[in-house]
Amino acid sequence: METVSTNRSHGGTQGVYTHQSTVTGTAMTFSVFVPDHAPEAKLPVLWYLSGLTCTHANVTEKGEFRAACAEHGIIFIAPDTSPRGDDLPDDEAYDFGKGAGFYVDAVQAPWSTNYRMRSYIEQELPAQVTEHFPVDMARQGITGHSMGGHGALTIGLRNPGRFRSVSAFSPIVSPLNCPWGEKALGGYLGPDKAAWREYDACALIEDGARLPDLLVDQGDADSFLHEQLKTGLLVMACRKAGIPATIRMQPGYDHSYYFISTFMADHVGWHAARLKA
């Protein structure tokens, strides 16, 4: 692992790091904020998965999470959204290929060689983090935005007991039922929609996966709400499954980091209460 940069912020260290991934076959970049802490202390971890077109940098620069993470003593980790490299397959559109890994392990050529973000997030990056940072991996939470909200929900649902807390900002709740999801899952996984279900939060819940509770914030002025995000499907799925879910429609807010940063401290505090319990 190589250090790209470190900066002092809010009584902690904001770093950006890169390493060679065996899972994606490329160099991968991620950011980590570590609050000041006692020597030998191990801190709880909050993973943040970003949305379409983003890298680690969007939330790192605009997410306004550091003050809350420093207050609660939580390490904040932000990976990239896809493998990168000039020789990788890509798509001209913003919603497929680079910047749009959708947190799946692709099985269709030519994507299957490098586009393995599920394995990267669930296995390889946690091993890197454990080796290099003072993390308590028995106390993990996960959150994310849009495509990353989809990632947070599905990873949390597929890994019961691993994450003490799961939340999301403006998540894609059912890729089976929206254009973004149909394009991405069809392209990466192929036409058999039965294979898509493990990457669809509502389908996972319908198939028996559960969370102890859930926090979601969604802006009601989000231009993607009705066609792509479809928050109501998650409300119905949680209600039917008996999952305690706080799903808040925030009046006047859109899909941007102006929205995310407004409610970031709420989410960090919500995770902290569960990570420290």
PDB file of C-alpha atoms in Angstrom:
ATOM      1  CA  MET A   1       0.000   0.000   0.000  1.00  0.00           C
ATOM      2  CA  GLU A   2       1.272   3.469  -0.888  1.00  0.00           C
ATOM      3  CA  THR A   3       0.280   6.793   0.665  1.00  0.00           C
ATOM      4  CA  VAL A   4      -0.930   9.343  -1.884  1.00  0.00           C
ATOM      5  CA  SER A   5      -1.595  12.143   0.620  1.00  0.00           C
ATOM      6  CA  THR A   6      -2.343  12.875   4.272  1.00  0.00           C
ATOM      7  CA  ASN A   7      -3.906  15.968   5.798  1.00  0.00           C
ATOM      8  CA  ARG A   8      -4.635  16.974   9.367  1.00  0.00           C
ATOM      9  CA  SER A   9      -8.376  17.602   9.867  1.00  0.00           C
ATOM     10  CA  HIS A  10     -10.807  17.763  12.802  1.00  0.00           C
ATOM     11  CA  GLY A  11      -8.390  16.186  15.231  1.00  0.00           C
ATOM     12  CA  GLY A  12      -7.518  13.303  12.951  1.00  0.00           C
ATOM     13  CA  THR A  13      -5.763  12.296   9.750  1.00  0.00           C
ATOM     14  CA  GLN A  14      -7.395  12.206   6.339  1.00  0.00           C
ATOM     15  CA  GLY A  15      -5.407   9.984   4.048  1.00  0.00           C
ATOM     16  CA  VAL A  16      -5.636   8.767   0.469  1.00  0.00           C
ATOM     17  CA  TYR A  17      -3.983   5.464  -0.383  1.00  0.00           C
ATOM     18  CA  THR A  18      -3.434   3.164  -3.347  1.00  0.00           C
ATOM     19  CA  HIS A  19      -2.624  -0.515  -3.687  1.00  0.00           C
ATOM     20  CA  GLN A  20      -2.420  -3.144  -6.396  1.00  0.00           C
ATOM     21  CA  SER A  21      -5.592  -5.217  -6.335  1.00  0.00           C
ATOM     22  CA  THR A  22      -5.406  -8.894  -7.232  1.00  0.00           C
ATOM     23  CA  VAL A  23      -9.219  -8.945  -7.451  1.00  0.00           C
ATOM     24  CA  THR A  24      -9.580  -6.235 -10.104  1.00  0.00           C
ATOM     25  CA  GLY A  25      -6.104  -6.596 -11.607  1.00  0.00           C
ATOM     26  CA  THR A  26      -5.594  -2.835 -11.319  1.00  0.00           C
ATOM     27  CA  ALA A  27      -4.348  -0.220  -8.915  1.00  0.00           C
ATOM     28  CA  MET A  28      -7.165   0.858  -6.579  1.00  0.00           C
ATOM     29  CA  THR A  29      -7.419   4.106  -4.627  1.00  0.00           C
ATOM     30  CA  PHE A  30      -9.362   4.693  -1.409  1.00  0.00           C
ATOM     31  CA  SER A  31      -9.519   7.246   1.395  1.00  0.00           C
ATOM     32  CA  VAL A  32      -9.450   6.720   5.154  1.00  0.00           C
ATOM     33  CA  PHE A  33     -10.126   9.194   7.961  1.00  0.00           C
ATOM     34  CA  VAL A  34      -8.660   8.125  11.323  1.00  0.00           C
ATOM     35  CA  PRO A  35      -9.582  10.210  14.391  1.00  0.00           C
ATOM     36  CA  ASP A  36      -6.964  10.740  17.074  1.00  0.00           C
ATOM     37  CA  HIS A  37      -7.100   7.860  19.543  1.00  0.00           C
ATOM     38  CA  ALA A  38      -5.263   6.269  22.427  1.00  0.00           C
ATOM     39  CA  PRO A  39      -2.242   4.115  21.559  1.00  0.00           C
ATOM     40  CA  GLU A  40      -3.199   0.512  20.782  1.00  0.00           C
ATOM     41  CA  ALA A  41      -6.900   1.438  20.599  1.00  0.00           C
ATOM     42  CA  LYS A  42      -9.027  -0.178  17.898  1.00  0.00           C
ATOM     43  CA  LEU A  43     -11.796   1.984  16.458  1.00  0.00           C
ATOM     44  CA  PRO A  44     -15.124   1.080  14.835  1.00  0.00           C
ATOM     45  CA  VAL A  45     -15.378   1.439  11.066  1.00  0.00           C
ATOM     46  CA  LEU A  46     -17.943   3.101   8.797  1.00  0.00           C
ATOM     47  CA  TRP A  47     -17.708   2.167   5.119  1.00  0.00           C
ATOM     48  CA  TYR A  48     -19.093   4.621   2.561  1.00  0.00           C
ATOM     49  CA  LEU A  49     -19.863   3.473  -0.997  1.00  0.00           C
ATOM     50  CA  SER A  50     -20.178   6.190  -3.628  1.00  0.00           C
ATOM     51  CA  GLY A  51     -22.533   6.606  -6.569  1.00  0.00           C
ATOM     52  CA  LEU A  52     -22.325   6.672 -10.351  1.00  0.00           C
ATOM     53  CA  THR A  53     -19.416   8.662 -11.861  1.00  0.00           C
ATOM     54  CA  CYS A  54     -17.792   9.125  -8.426  1.00  0.00           C
ATOM     55  CA  THR A  55     -14.395   8.157  -7.069  1.00  0.00           C
ATOM     56  CA  HIS A  56     -13.235   8.129  -3.443  1.00  0.00           C
ATOM     57  CA  ALA A  57     -12.723  11.879  -3.764  1.00  0.00           C
ATOM     58  CA  ASN A  58     -16.341  13.054  -3.945  1.00  0.00           C
ATOM     59  CA  VAL A  59     -17.333  12.172  -0.391  1.00  0.00           C
ATOM     60  CA  THR A  60     -13.825  12.812   0.912  1.00  0.00           C
ATOM     61  CA  GLU A  61     -13.956  16.405  -0.294  1.00  0.00           C
ATOM     62  CA  LYS A  62     -17.689  17.174   0.015  1.00  0.00           C
ATOM     63  CA  GLY A  63     -19.223  14.715   2.486  1.00  0.00           C
ATOM     64  CA  GLU A  64     -18.561  16.714   5.694  1.00  0.00           C
ATOM     65  CA  PHE A  65     -18.174  13.563   7.801  1.00  0.00           C
ATOM     66  CA  ARG A  66     -14.908  14.275   9.627  1.00  0.00           C
ATOM     67  CA  ALA A  67     -16.186  16.367  12.532  1.00  0.00           C
ATOM     68  CA  ALA A  68     -18.831  13.754  13.388  1.00  0.00           C
ATOM     69  CA  CYS A  69     -16.395  10.858  12.977  1.00  0.00           C
ATOM     70  CA  ALA A  70     -13.879  12.610  15.218  1.00  0.00           C
ATOM     71  CA  GLU A  71     -16.578  13.277  17.827  1.00  0.00           C
ATOM     72  CA  HIS A  72     -17.653   9.632  17.884  1.00  0.00           C
ATOM     73  CA  GLY A  73     -14.240   8.029  17.317  1.00  0.00           C
ATOM     74  CA  ILE A  74     -15.119   6.291  14.047  1.00  0.00           C
ATOM     75  CA  ILE A  75     -12.828   5.464  11.118  1.00  0.00           C
ATOM     76  CA  PHE A  76     -14.419   6.401   7.767  1.00  0.00           C
ATOM     77  CA  ILE A  77     -13.399   4.502   4.632  1.00  0.00           C
ATOM     78  CA  ALA A  78     -14.351   5.495   1.072  1.00  0.00           C
ATOM     79  CA  PRO A  79     -13.373   3.145  -1.797  1.00  0.00           C
ATOM     80  CA  ASP A  80     -13.569   3.853  -5.521  1.00  0.00           C
ATOM     81  CA  THR A  81     -16.632   2.780  -7.515  1.00  0.00           C
ATOM     82  CA  SER A  82     -14.875   0.680 -10.175  1.00  0.00           C
ATOM     83  CA  PRO A  83     -11.492  -0.458 -11.412  1.00  0.00           C
ATOM     84  CA  ARG A  84      -9.519   2.139 -13.397  1.00  0.00           C
ATOM     85  CA  GLY A  85      -7.019   1.973 -16.224  1.00  0.00           C
ATOM     86  CA  ASP A  86      -6.607   2.983 -19.852  1.00  0.00           C
ATOM     87  CA  ASP A  87      -6.624  -0.633 -21.034  1.00  0.00           C
ATOM     88  CA  LEU A  88      -9.865  -1.600 -19.250  1.00  0.00           C
ATOM     89  CA  PRO A  89     -13.159  -2.068 -21.074  1.00  0.00           C
ATOM     90  CA  ASP A  90     -15.465   0.919 -20.730  1.00  0.00           C
ATOM     91  CA  ASP A  91     -18.724   2.338 -22.014  1.00  0.00           C
ATOM     92  CA  GLU A  92     -19.343   5.793 -23.462  1.00  0.00           C
ATOM     93  CA  ALA A  93     -22.317   6.343 -21.151  1.00  0.00           C
ATOM     94  CA  TYR A  94     -21.862   7.481 -17.547  1.00  0.00           C
ATOM     95  CA  ASP A  95     -23.943   4.645 -16.092  1.00  0.00           C
ATOM     96  CA  PHE A  96     -21.877   1.638 -17.182  1.00  0.00           C
ATOM     97  CA  GLY A  97     -18.185   0.731 -17.101  1.00  0.00           C
ATOM     98  CA  LYS A  98     -15.696   2.962 -15.301  1.00  0.00           C
ATOM     99  CA  GLY A  99     -17.261   4.797 -12.391  1.00  0.00           C
ATOM    100  CA  ALA A 100     -20.229   2.427 -12.507  1.00  0.00           C
ATOM    101  CA  GLY A 101     -19.114  -0.899 -11.073  1.00  0.00           C
ATOM    102  CA  PHE A 102     -22.459  -1.360  -9.265  1.00  0.00           C
ATOM    103  CA  TYR A 103     -20.712  -3.396  -6.535  1.00  0.00           C
ATOM    104  CA  VAL A 104     -21.187  -6.645  -8.461  1.00  0.00           C
ATOM    105  CA  ASP A 105     -18.820  -9.375  -9.619  1.00  0.00           C
ATOM    106  CA  ALA A 106     -19.306  -9.351 -13.383  1.00  0.00           C
ATOM    107  CA  VAL A 107     -19.596 -12.689 -15.176  1.00  0.00           C
ATOM    108  CA  GLN A 108     -19.990 -11.432 -18.756  1.00  0.00           C
ATOM    109  CA  ALA A 109     -17.031 -10.750 -21.047  1.00  0.00           C
ATOM    110  CA  PRO A 110     -15.208  -8.413 -21.287  1.00  0.00           C
ATOM    111  CA  TRP A 111     -16.186  -7.106 -17.839  1.00  0.00           C
ATOM    112  CA  SER A 112     -15.577 -10.251 -15.792  1.00  0.00           C
ATOM    113  CA  THR A 113     -11.783  -9.935 -15.702  1.00  0.00           C
ATOM    114  CA  ASN A 114     -11.643  -6.615 -13.839  1.00  0.00           C
ATOM    115  CA  TYR A 115     -15.121  -5.553 -12.748  1.00  0.00           C
ATOM    116  CA  ARG A 116     -15.283  -7.470  -9.467  1.00  0.00           C
ATOM    117  CA  MET A 117     -16.247  -4.768  -6.999  1.00  0.00           C
ATOM    118  CA  ARG A 118     -18.293  -7.111  -4.798  1.00  0.00           C
ATOM    119  CA  SER A 119     -15.235  -9.230  -3.981  1.00  0.00           C
ATOM    120  CA  TYR A 120     -13.084  -6.126  -3.668  1.00  0.00           C
ATOM    121  CA  ILE A 121     -15.383  -4.469  -1.117  1.00  0.00           C
ATOM    122  CA  GLU A 122     -16.390  -7.597   0.770  1.00  0.00           C
ATOM    123  CA  GLN A 123     -12.989  -9.313   0.908  1.00  0.00           C
ATOM    124  CA  GLU A 124      -9.840  -7.664  -0.422  1.00  0.00           C
ATOM    125  CA  LEU A 125     -10.133  -4.086   0.828  1.00  0.00           C
ATOM    126  CA  PRO A 126     -11.155  -5.102   4.383  1.00  0.00           C
ATOM    127  CA  ALA A 127      -8.013  -7.262   4.542  1.00  0.00           C
ATOM    128  CA  GLN A 128      -5.886  -4.283   3.435  1.00  0.00           C
ATOM    129  CA  VAL A 129      -7.541  -2.013   5.968  1.00  0.00           C
ATOM    130  CA  THR A 130      -7.114  -4.500   8.798  1.00  0.00           C
ATOM    131  CA  GLU A 131      -3.401  -4.774   8.043  1.00  0.00           C
ATOM    132  CA  HIS A 132      -2.680  -1.055   7.950  1.00  0.00           C
ATOM    133  CA  PHE A 133      -5.183   0.784  10.180  1.00  0.00           C
ATOM    134  CA  PRO A 134      -6.346   0.534  13.831  1.00  0.00           C
ATOM    135  CA  VAL A 135      -9.755  -0.931  13.008  1.00  0.00           C
ATOM    136  CA  ASP A 136     -12.048  -3.065  15.142  1.00  0.00           C
ATOM    137  CA  MET A 137     -13.633  -5.267  12.500  1.00  0.00           C
ATOM    138  CA  ALA A 138     -16.122  -6.601  15.029  1.00  0.00           C
ATOM    139  CA  ARG A 139     -17.726  -3.137  14.892  1.00  0.00           C
ATOM    140  CA  GLN A 140     -18.495  -2.275  11.270  1.00  0.00           C
ATOM    141  CA  GLY A 141     -21.211  -0.137   9.721  1.00  0.00           C
ATOM    142  CA  ILE A 142     -21.880   0.552   6.059  1.00  0.00           C
ATOM    143  CA  THR A 143     -23.582   3.366   4.186  1.00  0.00           C
ATOM    144  CA  GLY A 144     -23.577   4.829   0.689  1.00  0.00           C
ATOM    145  CA  HIS A 145     -25.249   7.061  -1.857  1.00  0.00           C
ATOM    146  CA  SER A 146     -27.351   6.151  -4.914  1.00  0.00           C
ATOM    147  CA  MET A 147     -25.495   3.263  -6.606  1.00  0.00           C
ATOM    148  CA  GLY A 148     -23.477   3.121  -3.390  1.00  0.00           C
ATOM    149  CA  GLY A 149     -26.674   3.026  -1.375  1.00  0.00           C
ATOM    150  CA  HIS A 150     -27.607  -0.013  -3.435  1.00  0.00           C
ATOM    151  CA  GLY A 151     -24.180  -1.431  -2.591  1.00  0.00           C
ATOM    152  CA  ALA A 152     -24.528  -0.749   1.121  1.00  0.00           C
ATOM    153  CA  LEU A 153     -27.994  -2.304   1.317  1.00  0.00           C
ATOM    154  CA  THR A 154     -27.141  -5.426  -0.658  1.00  0.00           C
ATOM    155  CA  ILE A 155     -23.782  -6.030   1.040  1.00  0.00           C
ATOM    156  CA  GLY A 156     -25.413  -5.568   4.431  1.00  0.00           C
ATOM    157  CA  LEU A 157     -28.243  -7.941   3.570  1.00  0.00           C
ATOM    158  CA  ARG A 158     -25.925 -10.596   2.132  1.00  0.00           C
ATOM    159  CA  ASN A 159     -23.594 -10.531   5.140  1.00  0.00           C
ATOM    160  CA  PRO A 160     -25.802 -10.911   8.231  1.00  0.00           C
ATOM    161  CA  GLY A 161     -23.927 -10.327  11.456  1.00  0.00           C
ATOM    162  CA  ARG A 162     -20.977  -8.636   9.788  1.00  0.00           C
ATOM    163  CA  PHE A 163     -22.369  -5.102   9.947  1.00  0.00           C
ATOM    164  CA  ARG A 164     -23.919  -3.756  13.126  1.00  0.00           C
ATOM    165  CA  SER A 165     -25.504  -0.893  11.216  1.00  0.00           C
ATOM    166  CA  VAL A 166     -26.651  -0.168   7.663  1.00  0.00           C
ATOM    167  CA  SER A 167     -27.877   3.137   6.239  1.00  0.00           C
ATOM    168  CA  ALA A 168     -28.161   4.802   2.845  1.00  0.00           C
ATOM    169  CA  PHE A 169     -28.646   8.131   1.078  1.00  0.00           C
ATOM    170  CA  SER A 170     -30.934   8.059  -1.984  1.00  0.00           C
ATOM    171  CA  PRO A 171     -30.317   4.364  -2.680  1.00  0.00           C
ATOM    172  CA  ILE A 172     -31.234   2.465  -5.827  1.00  0.00           C
ATOM    173  CA  VAL A 173     -33.464   0.053  -3.934  1.00  0.00           C
ATOM    174  CA  SER A 174     -34.440  -2.338  -6.740  1.00  0.00           C
ATOM    175  CA  PRO A 175     -32.130  -2.572  -9.785  1.00  0.00           C
ATOM    176  CA  LEU A 176     -34.513  -5.211 -11.161  1.00  0.00           C
ATOM    177  CA  ASN A 177     -37.067  -2.447 -11.613  1.00  0.00           C
ATOM    178  CA  CYS A 178     -35.192   0.592 -12.948  1.00  0.00           C
ATOM    179  CA  PRO A 179     -33.273   1.539 -16.098  1.00  0.00           C
ATOM    180  CA  TRP A 180     -29.915   1.974 -14.328  1.00  0.00           C
ATOM    181  CA  GLY A 181     -30.204  -1.485 -12.831  1.00  0.00           C
ATOM    182  CA  GLU A 182     -31.434  -3.181 -15.978  1.00  0.00           C
ATOM    183  CA  LYS A 183     -28.504  -1.793 -17.955  1.00  0.00           C
ATOM    184  CA  ALA A 184     -25.837  -2.531 -15.338  1.00  0.00           C
ATOM    185  CA  LEU A 185     -26.987  -5.939 -14.158  1.00  0.00           C
ATOM    186  CA  GLY A 186     -27.843  -7.051 -17.686  1.00  0.00           C
ATOM    187  CA  GLY A 187     -24.435  -5.969 -18.933  1.00  0.00           C
ATOM    188  CA  TYR A 188     -22.385  -7.385 -16.071  1.00  0.00           C
ATOM    189  CA  LEU A 189     -24.420 -10.499 -15.243  1.00  0.00           C
ATOM    190  CA  GLY A 190     -26.294 -11.419 -18.404  1.00  0.00           C
ATOM    191  CA  PRO A 191     -30.001 -11.709 -19.224  1.00  0.00           C
ATOM    192  CA  ASP A 192     -31.050 -14.220 -16.529  1.00  0.00           C
ATOM    193  CA  LYS A 193     -32.814 -11.986 -14.005  1.00  0.00           C
ATOM    194  CA  ALA A 194     -32.777 -14.736 -11.390  1.00  0.00           C
ATOM    195  CA  ALA A 195     -29.033 -14.067 -11.113  1.00  0.00           C
ATOM    196  CA  TRP A 196     -29.728 -10.406 -10.429  1.00  0.00           C
ATOM    197  CA  ARG A 197     -31.672 -10.992  -7.220  1.00  0.00           C
ATOM    198  CA  GLU A 198     -28.612 -11.137  -4.961  1.00  0.00           C
ATOM    199  CA  TYR A 199     -27.865  -7.564  -6.106  1.00  0.00           C
ATOM    200  CA  ASP A 200     -31.350  -6.172  -5.442  1.00  0.00           C
ATOM    201  CA  ALA A 201     -32.186  -5.056  -1.892  1.00  0.00           C
ATOM    202  CA  CYS A 202     -35.935  -5.554  -2.245  1.00  0.00           C
ATOM    203  CA  ALA A 203     -35.466  -9.002  -3.806  1.00  0.00           C
ATOM    204  CA  LEU A 204     -33.022 -10.019  -1.060  1.00  0.00           C
ATOM    205  CA  ILE A 205     -35.564  -9.010   1.585  1.00  0.00           C
ATOM    206  CA  GLU A 206     -38.306 -10.862  -0.273  1.00  0.00           C
ATOM    207  CA  ASP A 207     -36.019 -13.925  -0.364  1.00  0.00           C
ATOM    208  CA  GLY A 208     -35.501 -13.845   3.415  1.00  0.00           C
ATOM    209  CA  ALA A 209     -32.504 -11.576   4.081  1.00  0.00           C
ATOM    210  CA  ARG A 210     -32.896  -9.282   7.086  1.00  0.00           C
ATOM    211  CA  LEU A 211     -31.330  -6.269   8.808  1.00  0.00           C
ATOM    212  CA  PRO A 212     -31.742  -5.470  12.514  1.00  0.00           C
ATOM    213  CA  ASP A 213     -32.780  -1.941  11.535  1.00  0.00           C
ATOM    214  CA  LEU A 214     -32.194   0.580   8.765  1.00  0.00           C
ATOM    215  CA  LEU A 215     -31.865   4.327   8.194  1.00  0.00           C
ATOM    216  CA  VAL A 216     -32.500   5.880   4.772  1.00  0.00           C
ATOM    217  CA  ASP A 217     -32.693   9.530   3.773  1.00  0.00           C
ATOM    218  CA  GLN A 218     -34.180  10.499   0.405  1.00  0.00           C
ATOM    219  CA  GLY A 219     -34.818  13.972  -0.994  1.00  0.00           C
ATOM    220  CA  ASP A 220     -38.295  14.495  -2.383  1.00  0.00           C
ATOM    221  CA  ALA A 221     -36.915  16.913  -5.018  1.00  0.00           C
ATOM    222  CA  ASP A 222     -34.500  14.262  -6.327  1.00  0.00           C
ATOM    223  CA  SER A 223     -34.939  14.082 -10.104  1.00  0.00           C
ATOM    224  CA  PHE A 224     -34.095  10.349 -10.051  1.00  0.00           C
ATOM    225  CA  LEU A 225     -36.615   9.403  -7.360  1.00  0.00           C
ATOM    226  CA  HIS A 226     -39.515   8.078  -9.391  1.00  0.00           C
ATOM    227  CA  GLU A 227     -37.751   6.446 -12.361  1.00  0.00           C
ATOM    228  CA  GLN A 228     -34.544   5.101 -10.831  1.00  0.00           C
ATOM    229  CA  LEU A 229     -34.585   5.056  -7.022  1.00  0.00           C
ATOM    230  CA  LYS A 230     -38.180   4.040  -6.223  1.00  0.00           C
ATOM    231  CA  THR A 231     -37.882   4.415  -2.452  1.00  0.00           C
ATOM    232  CA  GLY A 232     -41.464   3.263  -1.952  1.00  0.00           C
ATOM    233  CA  LEU A 233     -40.517  -0.277  -2.975  1.00  0.00           C
ATOM    234  CA  LEU A 234     -38.083  -0.444  -0.045  1.00  0.00           C
ATOM    235  CA  VAL A 235     -40.695   0.941   2.331  1.00  0.00           C
ATOM    236  CA  MET A 236     -43.097  -1.830   1.298  1.00  0.00           C
ATOM    237  CA  ALA A 237     -40.435  -4.556   1.436  1.00  0.00           C
ATOM    238  CA  CYS A 238     -39.327  -3.589   4.956  1.00  0.00           C
ATOM    239  CA  ARG A 239     -42.907  -3.284   6.171  1.00  0.00           C
ATOM    240  CA  LYS A 240     -43.828  -6.708   4.801  1.00  0.00           C
ATOM    241  CA  ALA A 241     -40.689  -8.309   6.299  1.00  0.00           C
ATOM    242  CA  GLY A 242     -41.011  -6.583   9.666  1.00  0.00           C
ATOM    243  CA  ILE A 243     -37.637  -4.821   9.355  1.00  0.00           C
ATOM    244  CA  PRO A 244     -37.529  -1.732  11.618  1.00  0.00           C
ATOM    245  CA  ALA A 245     -36.738   0.956   9.068  1.00  0.00           C
ATOM    246  CA  THR A 246     -36.568   4.725   9.391  1.00  0.00           C
ATOM    247  CA  ILE A 247     -37.012   5.918   5.801  1.00  0.00           C
ATOM    248  CA  ARG A 248     -37.222   9.704   5.711  1.00  0.00           C
ATOM    249  CA  MET A 249     -38.369  11.806   2.784  1.00  0.00           C
ATOM    250  CA  GLN A 250     -36.570  15.123   3.123  1.00  0.00           C
ATOM    251  CA  PRO A 251     -38.538  18.005   1.579  1.00  0.00           C
ATOM    252  CA  GLY A 252     -36.775  20.131  -1.000  1.00  0.00           C
ATOM    253  CA  TYR A 253     -33.548  18.128  -1.172  1.00  0.00           C
ATOM    254  CA  ASP A 254     -32.067  16.759  -4.396  1.00  0.00           C
ATOM    255  CA  HIS A 255     -29.525  14.030  -5.263  1.00  0.00           C
ATOM    256  CA  SER A 256     -26.379  16.069  -4.664  1.00  0.00           C
ATOM    257  CA  TYR A 257     -23.742  16.341  -1.953  1.00  0.00           C
ATOM    258  CA  TYR A 258     -25.565  19.408  -0.667  1.00  0.00           C
ATOM    259  CA  PHE A 259     -28.174  16.877   0.446  1.00  0.00           C
ATOM    260  CA  ILE A 260     -25.747  14.180   1.615  1.00  0.00           C
ATOM    261  CA  SER A 261     -23.611  16.568   3.667  1.00  0.00           C
ATOM    262  CA  THR A 262     -26.706  17.976   5.370  1.00  0.00           C
ATOM    263  CA  PHE A 263     -27.606  14.605   6.884  1.00  0.00           C
ATOM    264  CA  MET A 264     -24.153  13.004   7.130  1.00  0.00           C
ATOM    265  CA  ALA A 265     -23.677  13.842  10.814  1.00  0.00           C
ATOM    266  CA  ASP A 266     -27.082  12.279  11.583  1.00  0.00           C
ATOM    267  CA  HIS A 267     -25.989   9.066   9.893  1.00  0.00           C
ATOM    268  CA  VAL A 268     -22.589   8.985  11.599  1.00  0.00           C
ATOM    269  CA  GLY A 269     -24.274   9.474  14.984  1.00  0.00           C
ATOM    270  CA  TRP A 270     -26.853   6.782  14.193  1.00  0.00           C
ATOM    271  CA  HIS A 271     -24.098   4.335  13.280  1.00  0.00           C
ATOM    272  CA  ALA A 272     -22.071   5.325  16.360  1.00  0.00           C
ATOM    273  CA  ALA A 273     -24.919   4.437  18.686  1.00  0.00           C
ATOM    274  CA  ARG A 274     -24.970   0.914  17.228  1.00  0.00           C
ATOM    275  CA  LEU A 275     -21.231   0.455  16.791  1.00  0.00           C
ATOM    276  CA  LYS A 276     -20.559   1.361  20.414  1.00  0.00           C
ATOM    277  CA  ALA A 277     -23.484  -0.569  21.929  1.00  0.00           C
TER     278      ALA A 277
END
